[in-house]
Amino acid sequence: MRIWWLRLTRYALPHWRELLFVVLLTLLGVALEMLKPWPVKLIVDSVVSKQSLPPAASWITLLPGDSATAVLGWLALGTILLFVANWVVHTLQSYAQASAGSRMGYDLGGDLFDHLQHLSLQFHK
């Protein structure tokens, strides 16, 4: 069995930086998606139920404002910032993926056209 997709790696190798950028953006997007529920969890567990913040999130109380309303505001801002950051990463990923994919497609199309041009006229009958 011939592994045809290995032959296509020659079109991907010249664009390895762009493809690495896409992979890094994908991993960053996954990390941001994992962080999205965290501020809402803290709002429900700590602000609404009037309990203290967990030790890992106690740094939020060091931000300006002493009341539970200030903590709620900071956590709401964190939710919004995570959403915006995720949107920016997803947009950059889509742009980089489309750019790298179209360049690889153009390279493949150019090689295919070059191959067809070098075939004899008998082949095209």
Coordinates of C-alpha atoms in Angstrom, one line a residue:
M1 CA 0.0 0.0 0.0
R2 CA 1.3 3.3 -1.0
I3 CA 1.1 6.1 1.5
W4 CA 0.0 9.0 -0.8
W5 CA -0.2 11.6 1.9
L6 CA 3.5 11.3 2.6
R7 CA 4.1 12.7 -0.9
L8 CA 2.1 15.8 0.1
T9 CA 4.5 16.6 2.9
R10 CA 6.8 18.3 0.4
Y11 CA 4.2 21.0 0.0
A12 CA 3.8 21.4 3.8
L13 CA 7.5 21.6 4.7
P14 CA 8.2 25.0 3.1
H15 CA 5.3 26.4 5.2
W16 CA 6.4 24.8 8.5
R17 CA 6.5 28.1 10.4
E18 CA 3.0 29.0 9.5
L19 CA 1.8 25.5 10.4
L20 CA 3.6 25.6 13.7
F21 CA 1.9 29.0 14.4
V22 CA -1.5 27.3 13.7
V23 CA -0.7 24.5 16.1
L24 CA 0.4 27.0 18.8
L25 CA -2.7 29.0 18.3
T26 CA -4.8 25.8 18.5
L27 CA -3.1 24.9 21.9
L28 CA -3.6 28.5 23.1
G29 CA -7.3 28.3 22.1
V30 CA -7.7 25.0 24.0
A31 CA -6.1 26.6 27.1
L32 CA -8.4 29.6 26.9
E33 CA -11.5 27.4 26.5
M34 CA -10.5 25.5 29.6
L35 CA -10.2 28.8 31.6
K36 CA -13.6 30.1 30.5
P37 CA -15.7 28.5 33.3
W38 CA -13.2 29.5 36.0
P39 CA -14.4 33.0 36.7
V40 CA -18.1 31.9 36.7
K41 CA -17.2 29.1 39.1
L42 CA -15.6 31.6 41.5
I43 CA -18.6 33.9 41.2
V44 CA -21.0 31.2 42.1
D45 CA -18.9 29.5 44.8
S46 CA -17.4 32.6 46.5
V47 CA -19.4 35.7 45.7
V48 CA -23.0 34.4 45.6
S49 CA -22.5 31.9 48.5
K50 CA -20.4 34.5 50.4
Q51 CA -17.6 32.2 51.1
S52 CA -13.9 33.0 50.9
L53 CA -12.0 32.6 47.7
P54 CA -9.9 29.4 47.3
P55 CA -6.2 29.8 48.1
A56 CA -5.2 29.7 44.4
A57 CA -7.5 32.6 43.6
S58 CA -6.9 34.7 46.7
W59 CA -4.8 37.1 44.7
I60 CA -8.0 38.6 43.3
T61 CA -8.6 40.2 46.7
L62 CA -5.4 42.2 46.2
L63 CA -6.9 44.0 43.2
P64 CA -8.4 47.5 43.9
G65 CA -11.6 47.3 45.9
D66 CA -12.4 45.5 49.1
S67 CA -16.0 44.4 48.8
A68 CA -17.6 41.4 47.3
T69 CA -18.9 43.7 44.6
A70 CA -15.4 44.6 43.6
V71 CA -14.5 40.9 43.4
L72 CA -17.6 40.3 41.3
G73 CA -16.6 43.1 39.0
W74 CA -13.1 41.7 38.6
L75 CA -14.4 38.2 37.9
A76 CA -16.9 39.6 35.4
L77 CA -14.1 41.5 33.7
G78 CA -12.0 38.3 33.6
T79 CA -14.9 36.5 31.9
I80 CA -15.1 39.2 29.3
L81 CA -11.4 39.3 28.7
L82 CA -11.2 35.5 28.3
F83 CA -14.0 35.6 25.8
V84 CA -12.3 38.4 23.8
A85 CA -8.9 36.7 24.0
N86 CA -10.5 33.4 22.8
W87 CA -12.1 35.3 19.9
V88 CA -8.9 36.9 18.9
V89 CA -7.0 33.6 19.0
H90 CA -9.7 31.9 17.0
T91 CA -9.6 34.7 14.4
L92 CA -5.8 34.6 14.0
Q93 CA -5.9 30.8 13.8
S94 CA -8.5 30.9 11.0
Y95 CA -6.5 33.5 9.1
A96 CA -3.2 31.6 9.5
Q97 CA -4.8 28.3 8.6
A98 CA -6.5 29.7 5.5
S99 CA -3.3 31.4 4.4
A100 CA -1.1 28.3 4.8
G101 CA -3.7 26.0 3.2
S102 CA -4.2 28.2 0.2
R103 CA -0.4 28.6 -0.3
M104 CA 0.1 24.8 -0.2
G105 CA -2.9 24.4 -2.6
Y106 CA -1.3 26.9 -5.0
D107 CA 2.0 25.0 -4.9
L108 CA 0.2 21.7 -5.6
G109 CA -1.8 23.3 -8.4
G110 CA 1.3 24.8 -9.9
D111 CA 3.1 21.5 -9.9
L112 CA 0.1 19.7 -11.4
F113 CA -0.1 22.3 -14.2
D114 CA 3.6 22.0 -14.8
H115 CA 3.2 18.2 -15.0
L116 CA 0.3 18.5 -17.4
Q117 CA 2.2 20.9 -19.6
H118 CA 5.1 18.4 -20.0
L119 CA 2.9 15.5 -21.1
S120 CA 2.9 14.7 -24.8
L121 CA 0.0 15.8 -27.1
Q122 CA -0.9 12.1 -27.5
F123 CA -1.9 12.0 -23.9
H124 CA -4.4 14.8 -24.3
K125 CA -6.2 13.2 -27.2

